[in-house]
Short mmCIF file of C-alpha atoms and ligand atoms in Angstrom, two decimals:
data_model
loop_
_atom_site.label_atom_id
_atom_site.label_comp_id
_atom_site.label_asym_id
_atom_site.label_seq_id
_atom_site.Cartn_x
_atom_site.Cartn_y
_atom_site.Cartn_z
CA MET A 1 2.46 -7.98 -23.78
CA ASP A 2 -0.09 -10.95 -24.01
CA LYS A 3 -3.25 -10.90 -25.82
CA ILE A 4 -6.12 -13.20 -25.27
CA VAL A 5 -8.00 -15.08 -27.91
CA VAL A 6 -11.38 -16.27 -27.78
CA HIS A 7 -13.47 -18.63 -29.98
CA GLY A 8 -17.02 -17.74 -29.81
CA GLY A 9 -19.99 -19.74 -29.76
CA HIS A 10 -19.11 -22.17 -27.11
CA PRO A 11 -21.65 -22.65 -24.38
CA VAL A 12 -20.30 -22.33 -20.75
CA SER A 13 -21.47 -24.21 -17.65
CA GLY A 14 -20.19 -25.44 -14.44
CA ALA A 15 -18.95 -23.49 -10.96
CA VAL A 16 -16.28 -21.07 -10.66
CA ARG A 17 -14.67 -20.27 -7.46
CA ILE A 18 -14.29 -16.59 -6.76
CA SER A 19 -11.24 -14.56 -5.34
CA GLY A 20 -10.82 -12.03 -2.84
CA SER A 21 -11.82 -8.59 -3.37
CA LYS A 22 -9.10 -6.29 -5.28
CA ASN A 23 -11.06 -3.18 -4.14
CA SER A 24 -11.17 -4.44 -0.24
CA ALA A 25 -7.54 -6.28 -0.34
CA LEU A 26 -5.88 -2.80 -1.41
CA PRO A 27 -7.09 -0.53 1.35
CA ILE A 28 -6.79 -3.16 3.87
CA LEU A 29 -3.18 -3.84 2.91
CA ALA A 30 -2.71 -0.12 3.37
CA ALA A 31 -4.05 -0.27 6.89
CA THR A 32 -1.49 -2.40 7.87
CA LEU A 33 0.75 0.59 7.84
CA LEU A 34 -1.29 1.80 11.14
CA THR A 35 0.47 -0.50 13.47
CA LYS A 36 4.23 -1.68 14.39
CA GLU A 37 2.74 -5.03 14.95
CA PRO A 38 2.45 -8.16 12.25
CA CYS A 39 -0.90 -8.40 10.23
CA VAL A 40 -1.64 -11.43 8.61
CA ILE A 41 -4.22 -11.10 5.52
CA HIS A 42 -5.78 -13.77 4.02
CA ARG A 43 -7.59 -14.66 0.49
CA VAL A 44 -5.28 -11.97 -0.89
CA PRO A 45 -6.04 -12.37 -4.98
CA ASP A 46 -3.10 -12.68 -7.29
CA LEU A 47 -3.16 -9.33 -9.07
CA SER A 48 -0.77 -6.76 -10.58
CA ASP A 49 -2.68 -3.99 -8.70
CA VAL A 50 -1.99 -6.33 -5.42
CA HIS A 51 1.66 -6.68 -6.35
CA TYR A 52 1.96 -2.88 -7.05
CA MET A 53 0.52 -2.10 -3.20
CA LEU A 54 2.82 -4.84 -1.69
CA GLN A 55 5.85 -3.16 -3.65
CA ILE A 56 4.45 0.41 -2.21
CA LEU A 57 4.56 -1.17 1.58
CA ASN A 58 7.85 -2.69 1.00
CA ARG A 59 9.37 0.44 -0.19
CA LEU A 60 7.81 2.26 2.88
CA GLY A 61 9.93 0.16 5.09
CA ALA A 62 7.38 -2.50 5.67
CA ASP A 63 8.45 -6.52 5.90
CA VAL A 64 6.18 -8.00 3.33
CA GLU A 65 5.86 -11.79 3.13
CA ARG A 66 3.18 -13.45 0.96
CA ALA A 67 2.47 -17.32 0.65
CA SER A 68 0.12 -18.10 -2.10
CA GLY A 69 -2.97 -15.80 -0.68
CA VAL A 70 -1.60 -14.92 2.55
CA VAL A 71 0.32 -11.95 3.02
CA THR A 72 2.01 -10.93 6.53
CA VAL A 73 2.97 -7.27 6.71
CA ARG A 74 5.15 -5.89 9.41
CA ALA A 75 5.64 -2.34 9.60
CA GLU A 76 8.16 -1.29 12.36
CA MET A 77 9.39 1.58 10.95
CA VAL A 78 7.74 3.51 7.91
CA GLU A 79 9.00 6.35 5.29
CA THR A 80 6.31 8.61 4.47
CA ILE A 81 7.07 9.34 0.85
CA ALA A 82 5.37 6.86 -1.63
CA PRO A 83 7.54 6.04 -4.69
CA TYR A 84 6.48 7.90 -7.75
CA ASP A 85 7.40 4.81 -10.02
CA ILE A 86 5.07 2.53 -8.46
CA VAL A 87 2.33 4.86 -7.35
CA ARG A 88 2.28 6.19 -11.22
CA LYS A 89 1.15 2.57 -12.08
CA MET A 90 -2.12 2.59 -9.78
CA ARG A 91 -4.31 5.24 -8.91
CA ALA A 92 -5.39 3.32 -5.47
CA SER A 93 -1.89 3.91 -4.23
CA VAL A 94 -3.41 7.21 -2.99
CA CYS A 95 -5.14 5.02 -0.25
CA VAL A 96 -1.57 5.20 1.71
CA LEU A 97 -2.14 8.93 2.53
CA GLY A 98 -4.50 8.06 5.22
CA PRO A 99 -2.69 5.47 7.25
CA LEU A 100 0.66 7.19 6.75
CA LEU A 101 -0.97 10.70 8.29
CA GLY A 102 -2.86 8.65 10.96
CA ARG A 103 0.28 7.09 12.01
CA GLU A 104 3.23 9.38 11.37
CA LYS A 105 1.07 12.73 10.91
CA GLU A 106 2.77 13.32 7.48
CA ALA A 107 2.62 11.63 3.84
CA THR A 108 3.41 12.41 0.35
CA VAL A 109 2.26 10.66 -2.39
CA SER A 110 2.06 11.53 -6.44
CA LEU A 111 -1.29 13.07 -7.30
CA PRO A 112 -3.09 10.63 -9.36
CA GLY A 113 -3.63 11.95 -12.58
CA GLY A 114 -6.54 10.96 -15.12
CA CYS A 115 -7.16 7.68 -16.84
CA VAL A 116 -9.31 6.26 -19.33
CA ILE A 117 -12.46 6.01 -17.13
CA GLY A 118 -12.32 9.94 -16.63
CA ASP A 119 -10.57 12.27 -14.19
CA ARG A 120 -9.60 10.88 -10.77
CA PRO A 121 -9.54 13.77 -8.48
CA ILE A 122 -8.98 13.49 -4.56
CA ASP A 123 -10.31 16.65 -3.29
CA LEU A 124 -12.75 15.19 -0.90
CA HIS A 125 -9.81 13.02 0.67
CA LEU A 126 -8.11 16.29 0.87
CA LYS A 127 -10.97 18.05 2.42
CA GLY A 128 -11.69 15.09 5.06
CA PHE A 129 -7.69 15.54 6.23
CA GLU A 130 -7.94 19.22 6.40
CA ALA A 131 -10.95 18.82 8.59
CA LEU A 132 -8.80 16.53 11.05
CA GLY A 133 -6.16 19.44 11.13
CA ALA A 134 -4.02 18.29 8.40
CA ALA A 135 -2.33 21.28 6.17
CA VAL A 136 -2.15 20.20 2.40
CA ARG A 137 0.44 21.09 -0.03
CA VAL A 138 0.47 20.23 -3.52
CA HIS A 139 3.85 20.77 -5.42
CA ALA A 140 5.47 18.91 -8.61
CA GLY A 141 2.53 16.54 -9.08
CA ASN A 142 3.02 15.58 -5.62
CA VAL A 143 0.31 16.02 -2.71
CA LYS A 144 1.74 16.37 0.95
CA VAL A 145 -0.14 16.26 3.78
CA PHE A 146 0.95 16.76 7.20
CA ALA A 147 -0.49 17.72 10.79
CA PRO A 148 1.13 18.44 14.60
CA GLU A 149 -1.69 16.41 15.75
CA LEU A 150 -4.89 15.10 14.22
CA LYS A 151 -8.37 15.90 16.25
CA GLY A 152 -11.63 14.19 15.61
CA ALA A 153 -13.85 16.31 13.27
CA LYS A 154 -17.53 16.18 11.42
CA ILE A 155 -16.68 15.59 7.75
CA SER A 156 -18.96 15.26 4.50
CA LEU A 157 -17.83 13.45 1.72
CA LYS A 158 -20.53 14.10 -0.47
CA GLY A 159 -19.02 15.14 -4.16
CA LYS A 160 -20.22 15.86 -7.28
CA PHE A 161 -20.56 12.37 -8.44
CA GLY A 162 -21.98 11.01 -5.05
CA THR A 163 -19.57 10.05 -2.51
CA THR A 164 -15.95 8.51 -2.68
CA VAL A 165 -15.16 4.92 -1.86
CA LEU A 166 -11.27 5.32 -1.34
CA GLY A 167 -11.78 8.73 0.09
CA THR A 168 -14.00 7.26 2.69
CA ASP A 169 -11.46 4.56 3.28
CA ASN A 170 -8.80 7.50 3.70
CA VAL A 171 -10.49 9.40 5.85
CA LEU A 172 -11.37 6.45 7.93
CA MET A 173 -7.52 5.39 8.32
CA ALA A 174 -6.71 8.98 9.08
CA SER A 175 -9.20 9.39 12.10
CA VAL A 176 -8.82 5.93 14.07
CA LEU A 177 -5.82 7.26 15.71
CA ALA A 178 -7.04 10.85 16.00
CA ASP A 179 -7.73 12.70 19.14
CA GLY A 180 -11.47 12.56 19.78
CA VAL A 181 -14.71 11.56 17.69
CA THR A 182 -14.77 11.57 13.96
CA VAL A 183 -18.32 11.77 12.30
CA ILE A 184 -18.46 11.07 8.56
CA GLU A 185 -21.26 11.97 6.66
CA ASP A 186 -21.95 11.26 3.23
CA ALA A 187 -19.55 8.01 3.48
CA ALA A 188 -19.66 5.37 0.77
CA CYS A 189 -21.57 2.40 2.11
CA GLU A 190 -19.92 -0.23 -0.14
CA PRO A 191 -19.10 -3.63 1.30
CA GLU A 192 -15.32 -3.06 0.72
CA VAL A 193 -15.62 -0.02 3.11
CA VAL A 194 -17.45 -2.31 5.49
CA ASP A 195 -14.59 -4.95 5.14
CA LEU A 196 -11.88 -2.22 5.95
CA ALA A 197 -13.61 -1.06 9.17
CA ASN A 198 -14.16 -4.63 10.07
CA PHE A 199 -10.33 -5.14 9.71
CA LEU A 200 -9.29 -1.66 11.43
CA ASN A 201 -11.96 -2.77 14.57
CA LYS A 202 -10.04 -6.05 14.86
CA MET A 203 -6.94 -3.82 15.22
CA GLY A 204 -8.34 -1.82 18.08
CA ALA A 205 -10.23 0.71 16.44
CA ARG A 206 -13.71 1.96 17.66
CA ILE A 207 -15.57 2.33 14.16
CA GLU A 208 -19.46 2.29 14.11
CA GLY A 209 -21.63 2.53 11.31
CA ALA A 210 -19.76 1.16 8.41
CA GLY A 211 -22.15 0.13 5.43
CA THR A 212 -24.20 3.06 6.36
CA SER A 213 -23.64 6.89 4.97
CA ARG A 214 -22.64 7.83 8.63
CA ILE A 215 -19.68 6.30 10.34
CA VAL A 216 -18.55 7.25 13.86
CA VAL A 217 -14.95 6.83 14.59
CA GLU A 218 -13.73 7.09 18.45
CA GLY A 219 -10.02 7.61 18.06
CA VAL A 220 -7.74 5.32 20.18
CA LYS A 221 -4.12 5.49 21.26
CA GLU A 222 -2.36 2.97 19.42
CA LEU A 223 -3.65 -0.05 16.99
CA HIS A 224 -2.14 -3.68 17.35
CA SER A 225 -1.79 -6.78 15.12
CA ALA A 226 -4.98 -8.48 13.48
CA GLU A 227 -5.59 -11.39 11.02
CA HIS A 228 -8.54 -11.08 8.51
CA GLU A 229 -9.81 -12.62 5.50
CA VAL A 230 -10.90 -10.26 2.74
CA ILE A 231 -14.53 -10.56 1.24
CA PRO A 232 -15.31 -12.40 -1.91
CA ASP A 233 -14.89 -9.93 -5.02
CA ARG A 234 -18.73 -9.04 -6.05
CA ILE A 235 -17.22 -7.70 -9.64
CA GLU A 236 -15.57 -10.77 -10.40
CA ALA A 237 -18.57 -12.61 -9.46
CA GLY A 238 -20.92 -10.33 -11.19
CA THR A 239 -18.61 -10.68 -14.38
CA PHE A 240 -18.75 -14.30 -14.16
CA LEU A 241 -22.68 -14.10 -13.87
CA ILE A 242 -22.83 -12.09 -17.19
CA ALA A 243 -20.58 -14.85 -18.86
CA GLY A 244 -23.42 -17.28 -17.74
CA ALA A 245 -26.04 -15.00 -19.25
CA ILE A 246 -24.13 -14.33 -22.51
CA ALA A 247 -23.16 -17.94 -23.19
CA GLY A 248 -24.23 -20.28 -20.43
CA ARG A 249 -26.78 -22.76 -19.60
CA GLU A 250 -26.18 -22.85 -16.10
CA VAL A 251 -23.02 -21.03 -14.26
CA THR A 252 -22.52 -21.08 -10.74
CA VAL A 253 -20.26 -18.76 -8.75
CA THR A 254 -18.91 -20.06 -5.46
CA ARG A 255 -17.54 -18.41 -2.40
CA ALA A 256 -19.58 -15.08 -3.45
CA ARG A 257 -21.86 -12.93 -1.40
CA TYR A 258 -25.30 -13.01 -2.88
CA ASP A 259 -25.95 -10.03 -0.53
CA HIS A 260 -23.39 -8.15 -2.17
CA LEU A 261 -24.70 -8.69 -5.98
CA THR A 262 -28.57 -7.72 -5.24
CA ALA A 263 -28.44 -4.73 -7.77
CA VAL A 264 -26.54 -7.09 -10.51
CA THR A 265 -28.88 -10.03 -9.87
CA SER A 266 -31.95 -7.86 -10.09
CA ALA A 267 -30.73 -6.50 -13.43
CA LEU A 268 -30.25 -10.21 -14.59
CA GLU A 269 -33.60 -11.25 -13.40
CA ALA A 270 -34.97 -8.14 -15.28
CA CYS A 271 -33.25 -9.28 -18.64
CA GLY A 272 -34.96 -12.68 -18.20
CA PHE A 273 -32.68 -15.00 -16.45
CA ASN A 274 -33.10 -17.05 -13.10
CA ILE A 275 -30.91 -16.09 -10.24
CA VAL A 276 -30.64 -18.85 -7.20
CA GLY A 277 -28.40 -17.78 -4.15
CA THR A 278 -27.67 -20.13 -1.10
CA ASN A 279 -24.80 -20.16 1.04
CA GLY A 280 -21.90 -18.73 -0.54
CA ALA A 281 -23.00 -19.89 -3.96
CA VAL A 282 -24.88 -17.82 -7.01
CA THR A 283 -26.34 -19.89 -9.88
CA ILE A 284 -27.88 -17.96 -13.11
CA ARG A 285 -29.79 -19.89 -15.56
CA PRO A 286 -31.35 -18.85 -18.96
CA ASN A 287 -35.06 -18.62 -18.61
CA GLY A 288 -36.15 -17.78 -22.45
CA SER A 289 -35.15 -14.80 -24.58
CA LEU A 290 -33.00 -11.80 -23.40
CA HIS A 291 -34.87 -8.86 -22.71
CA SER A 292 -33.41 -5.27 -23.17
CA LEU A 293 -33.20 -3.21 -20.00
CA SER A 294 -32.72 0.54 -19.04
CA LEU A 295 -30.55 1.20 -15.82
CA ARG A 296 -28.59 3.82 -14.35
CA THR A 297 -24.96 3.29 -12.17
CA GLU A 298 -25.17 4.55 -8.62
CA PRO A 299 -23.26 4.32 -5.65
CA TYR A 300 -23.94 0.89 -3.62
CA PRO A 301 -26.48 -0.60 -3.08
CA GLY A 302 -27.24 0.78 -6.58
CA PHE A 303 -26.00 -0.75 -10.18
CA PRO A 304 -22.06 -0.51 -9.89
CA THR A 305 -20.24 1.38 -12.45
CA ASP A 306 -17.58 -1.59 -12.57
CA MET A 307 -20.58 -3.65 -13.85
CA GLN A 308 -21.43 -1.25 -16.50
CA ALA A 309 -19.08 -2.37 -19.42
CA GLN A 310 -19.96 -5.72 -19.02
CA MET A 311 -23.68 -4.88 -19.07
CA CYS A 312 -23.07 -3.27 -22.38
CA ALA A 313 -21.81 -6.49 -23.60
CA LEU A 314 -25.05 -8.36 -22.51
CA LEU A 315 -27.27 -6.00 -23.42
CA ALA A 316 -25.73 -5.70 -27.35
CA THR A 317 -27.83 -8.82 -28.13
CA ALA A 318 -30.91 -8.06 -26.27
CA LYS A 319 -34.10 -8.05 -28.03
CA GLY A 320 -34.94 -4.29 -28.21
CA ASP A 321 -33.45 -0.93 -27.35
CA SER A 322 -31.64 -0.80 -23.94
CA MET A 323 -30.19 2.35 -22.11
CA ILE A 324 -27.31 2.51 -19.48
CA THR A 325 -26.47 5.96 -17.66
CA GLU A 326 -23.11 6.09 -15.96
CA ASN A 327 -23.65 8.23 -13.28
CA ILE A 328 -20.32 7.97 -11.30
CA PHE A 329 -17.74 8.16 -14.36
CA PRO A 330 -19.37 9.88 -17.08
CA GLN A 331 -16.76 9.22 -19.64
CA ARG A 332 -16.53 5.48 -18.82
CA PHE A 333 -17.38 4.31 -22.06
CA MET A 334 -13.94 3.00 -23.69
CA HIS A 335 -15.61 -0.33 -24.41
CA VAL A 336 -18.17 0.95 -26.83
CA SER A 337 -16.11 1.70 -29.93
CA GLU A 338 -14.59 -1.98 -29.55
CA LEU A 339 -18.04 -3.45 -29.15
CA LYS A 340 -18.97 -1.36 -32.14
CA ARG A 341 -16.08 -3.08 -33.87
CA MET A 342 -17.83 -6.44 -33.13
CA GLY A 343 -21.05 -5.47 -34.51
CA ALA A 344 -22.97 -3.74 -31.49
CA ALA A 345 -25.27 -0.88 -32.27
CA ILE A 346 -24.47 1.45 -29.60
CA GLU A 347 -24.69 5.33 -29.77
CA LEU A 348 -23.25 7.60 -26.85
CA ASP A 349 -25.51 10.39 -25.68
CA GLY A 350 -23.18 12.16 -23.11
CA ALA A 351 -23.40 9.68 -19.84
CA THR A 352 -25.91 7.45 -21.55
CA ALA A 353 -25.10 4.51 -24.13
CA ASN A 354 -28.29 3.70 -26.12
CA ILE A 355 -28.16 0.21 -27.53
CA ARG A 356 -30.13 -1.02 -30.11
CA GLY A 357 -29.89 -5.17 -29.71
CA VAL A 358 -28.41 -6.76 -32.97
CA ASN A 359 -28.81 -10.66 -33.41
CA ALA A 360 -25.42 -11.56 -33.11
CA LEU A 361 -21.79 -9.89 -32.61
CA SER A 362 -18.92 -10.88 -35.11
CA GLY A 363 -15.27 -11.57 -33.34
CA ALA A 364 -12.66 -8.98 -34.24
CA PRO A 365 -9.37 -7.90 -32.86
CA VAL A 366 -10.17 -5.28 -30.01
CA MET A 367 -7.94 -3.21 -27.87
CA ALA A 368 -8.59 -3.37 -24.07
CA SER A 369 -8.25 0.08 -22.33
CA ASP A 370 -9.17 -0.33 -18.66
CA LEU A 371 -9.97 -3.25 -16.40
CA ARG A 372 -13.66 -3.61 -16.75
CA ALA A 373 -13.73 -2.70 -20.47
CA SER A 374 -11.38 -5.33 -21.15
CA ALA A 375 -13.52 -8.08 -19.24
CA ALA A 376 -16.47 -6.74 -21.31
CA LEU A 377 -14.41 -7.67 -24.72
CA VAL A 378 -13.98 -10.94 -23.30
CA LEU A 379 -17.47 -11.74 -22.38
CA ALA A 380 -18.60 -10.23 -25.89
CA GLY A 381 -16.02 -12.71 -27.54
CA LEU A 382 -17.81 -15.45 -25.71
CA GLN A 383 -20.68 -14.98 -27.94
CA ALA A 384 -19.47 -13.55 -30.98
CA GLU A 385 -19.24 -15.63 -34.16
CA GLY A 386 -15.73 -16.32 -34.80
CA GLN A 387 -12.36 -15.15 -33.12
CA THR A 388 -12.15 -12.33 -30.79
CA GLU A 389 -8.38 -10.95 -29.99
CA ILE A 390 -8.20 -8.76 -26.89
CA ASN A 391 -4.98 -6.67 -26.88
CA ARG A 392 -3.45 -5.15 -24.26
CA VAL A 393 -4.37 -7.82 -21.48
CA TYR A 394 -2.11 -6.21 -18.81
CA HIS A 395 -5.46 -4.34 -18.30
CA ILE A 396 -7.52 -7.55 -17.12
CA ASP A 397 -4.52 -8.85 -14.87
CA ARG A 398 -5.17 -5.91 -12.77
CA GLY A 399 -8.21 -7.02 -11.68
CA TYR A 400 -9.11 -10.71 -12.52
CA GLU A 401 -7.06 -13.53 -11.25
CA LEU A 402 -6.80 -16.02 -13.86
CA ILE A 403 -9.88 -14.71 -15.84
CA ASP A 404 -9.06 -17.05 -18.90
CA GLU A 405 -8.25 -20.27 -17.13
CA LYS A 406 -11.53 -20.04 -14.95
CA LEU A 407 -13.27 -19.35 -18.24
CA CYS A 408 -11.65 -22.29 -19.81
CA SER A 409 -13.08 -24.51 -16.68
CA LEU A 410 -16.41 -23.38 -17.69
CA GLY A 411 -15.85 -24.64 -21.32
CA ALA A 412 -14.97 -21.34 -23.18
CA GLN A 413 -12.59 -21.78 -25.73
CA ILE A 414 -10.05 -19.18 -24.82
CA GLU A 415 -6.32 -18.94 -24.74
CA ARG A 416 -3.48 -16.30 -23.60
CA VAL A 417 -0.87 -16.02 -26.43
CA LYS A 418 2.41 -14.41 -25.89
CA VAL A 419 2.75 -11.33 -28.31
C1 LIG B 501 -13.37 2.98 -6.15
O1 LIG B 501 -12.49 3.77 -6.88
C2 LIG B 501 -12.99 1.49 -6.63
N1 LIG B 501 -11.39 1.47 -6.76
C3 LIG B 501 -13.26 1.64 -8.25
O2 LIG B 501 -13.21 0.34 -9.06
C4 LIG B 501 -14.63 2.25 -8.37
O3 LIG B 501 -15.14 2.24 -9.70
C5 LIG B 501 -15.03 3.17 -7.60
O4 LIG B 501 -14.94 3.34 -6.29
C6 LIG B 501 -16.60 3.74 -7.56
O5 LIG B 501 -17.29 2.69 -6.99
C7 LIG B 501 -10.97 0.78 -5.92
O6 LIG B 501 -11.81 0.63 -4.89
C8 LIG B 501 -9.52 0.63 -5.72
P1 LIG B 501 -14.57 7.30 -6.14
P2 LIG B 501 -12.52 5.34 -6.06
O7 LIG B 501 -13.63 7.92 -5.21
O8 LIG B 501 -12.69 5.30 -4.59
C9 LIG B 501 -15.12 11.61 -7.80
C10 LIG B 501 -12.33 -0.84 -10.58
O9 LIG B 501 -12.48 -1.14 -11.61
N2 LIG B 501 -14.47 12.03 -6.94
O10 LIG B 501 -15.68 6.44 -5.14
O11 LIG B 501 -11.30 6.08 -6.63
C11 LIG B 501 -14.77 10.43 -9.15
O12 LIG B 501 -14.18 11.33 -9.95
C12 LIG B 501 -12.14 0.52 -9.94
O13 LIG B 501 -12.02 -1.79 -9.76
C13 LIG B 501 -14.36 13.33 -6.61
O14 LIG B 501 -14.99 14.07 -7.30
O15 LIG B 501 -13.71 6.25 -6.92
C14 LIG B 501 -15.73 9.60 -9.32
O16 LIG B 501 -16.74 10.57 -10.44
C15 LIG B 501 -12.39 1.64 -11.15
N3 LIG B 501 -13.66 13.55 -5.85
C16 LIG B 501 -16.77 9.67 -8.05
O17 LIG B 501 -16.43 10.60 -7.26
C17 LIG B 501 -12.71 12.80 -4.80
O18 LIG B 501 -12.13 13.55 -3.97
C18 LIG B 501 -16.62 8.23 -7.49
O19 LIG B 501 -15.27 8.05 -7.33
C19 LIG B 501 -13.05 11.49 -5.09
C20 LIG B 501 -13.79 10.95 -6.04
#
């Protein structure tokens, strides 16, 4: 298990190129199961979560080839039972249910358990499949969905915490080959859902309204091969913008989508930073002192839950009191206890973190727990006095391509150490 050592106090500046989106690549790779013909996906990030998805596709019978960021999948024949030994490593594996149900009219995947960011139910996914005519059986930790045929239906994906991103993806993929029209109400509006819908339409699907809360799918008989480039990872881009805010003079993220980042850039401007976005590049510059802020995480286009931990790291040294309320995963505060080990003054009150700005953080050995919490600890280490050691770095490698090398290219003093 590697660890990352950050030597704080070194300013970062320059430009860093953003990778393809993890949360877009995973459902798009799953969607290649919907056709027997080959599909070519560009800008697939080199992440352990992507590696797991490619393993699952392979174990389901697909031929998978990867040449740097380009993945070719040819799923001429497919099994319908996803392998537990890989599925247990990645919750997002659940998004093979929809394409397998859509193509083979049955699928079995082990139920995703909880994780450090909280419970990860899939009741809304299953509600959508049942509306399309599938039966659902839960047994021995597995969920099996099967249907003699799938018929278009009207489905609402509204849940206790808003809508569901992978649930929208799953129902979308199950409905594209159903008989008739499916209307998904209260659908997720995330850019990653739009990217999946664009890929499915290239395959011959008939989807309208992706990016809005009402998506209409007209079922077709079959889908064909398609080629697609994954959108930039807006969470990676936001993470590097916060690196620039925490320790930067001027940092630019390139090959990014400014229009996917508005909630994050607005929050950073409210903290006192100057942001400029032009054709694929977004630049952050300090503009005086770092102000405190109150914000709440919300479904897109609101402030993303995947940026909450990184924002906590930034606001830990803002002047005054800040408050962040986590409305999507109310338990998603594993980073708080580790930031407090570095001197942050944060008190949790239910799903709200109350942050009193301190003058400086101090480096310390800390424990990574989930993907975004780990990134937040790296960001905190950039500004902390002294050395910060982040253990269990495999969490970061799930969702960030070469984060240490990219930060080094901006001038950070950071190294990966084999333990
Ligand atoms: C996706 O997870 C992302 N993962 C998450 O990013 C992201 O945090 C999340 O969407 C919210 O934006 C991928 O896309 C691979 P949800 P997903 O279903 O789809 C509840 C990262 O760091 N819910 O939108 O699994 C759920 O418990 C990861 O990259 C139900 O109640 O999340 C949560 O409170 C972490 N029933 C809320 O809805 C359901 O059937 C949103 O979950 C499904 C979800």
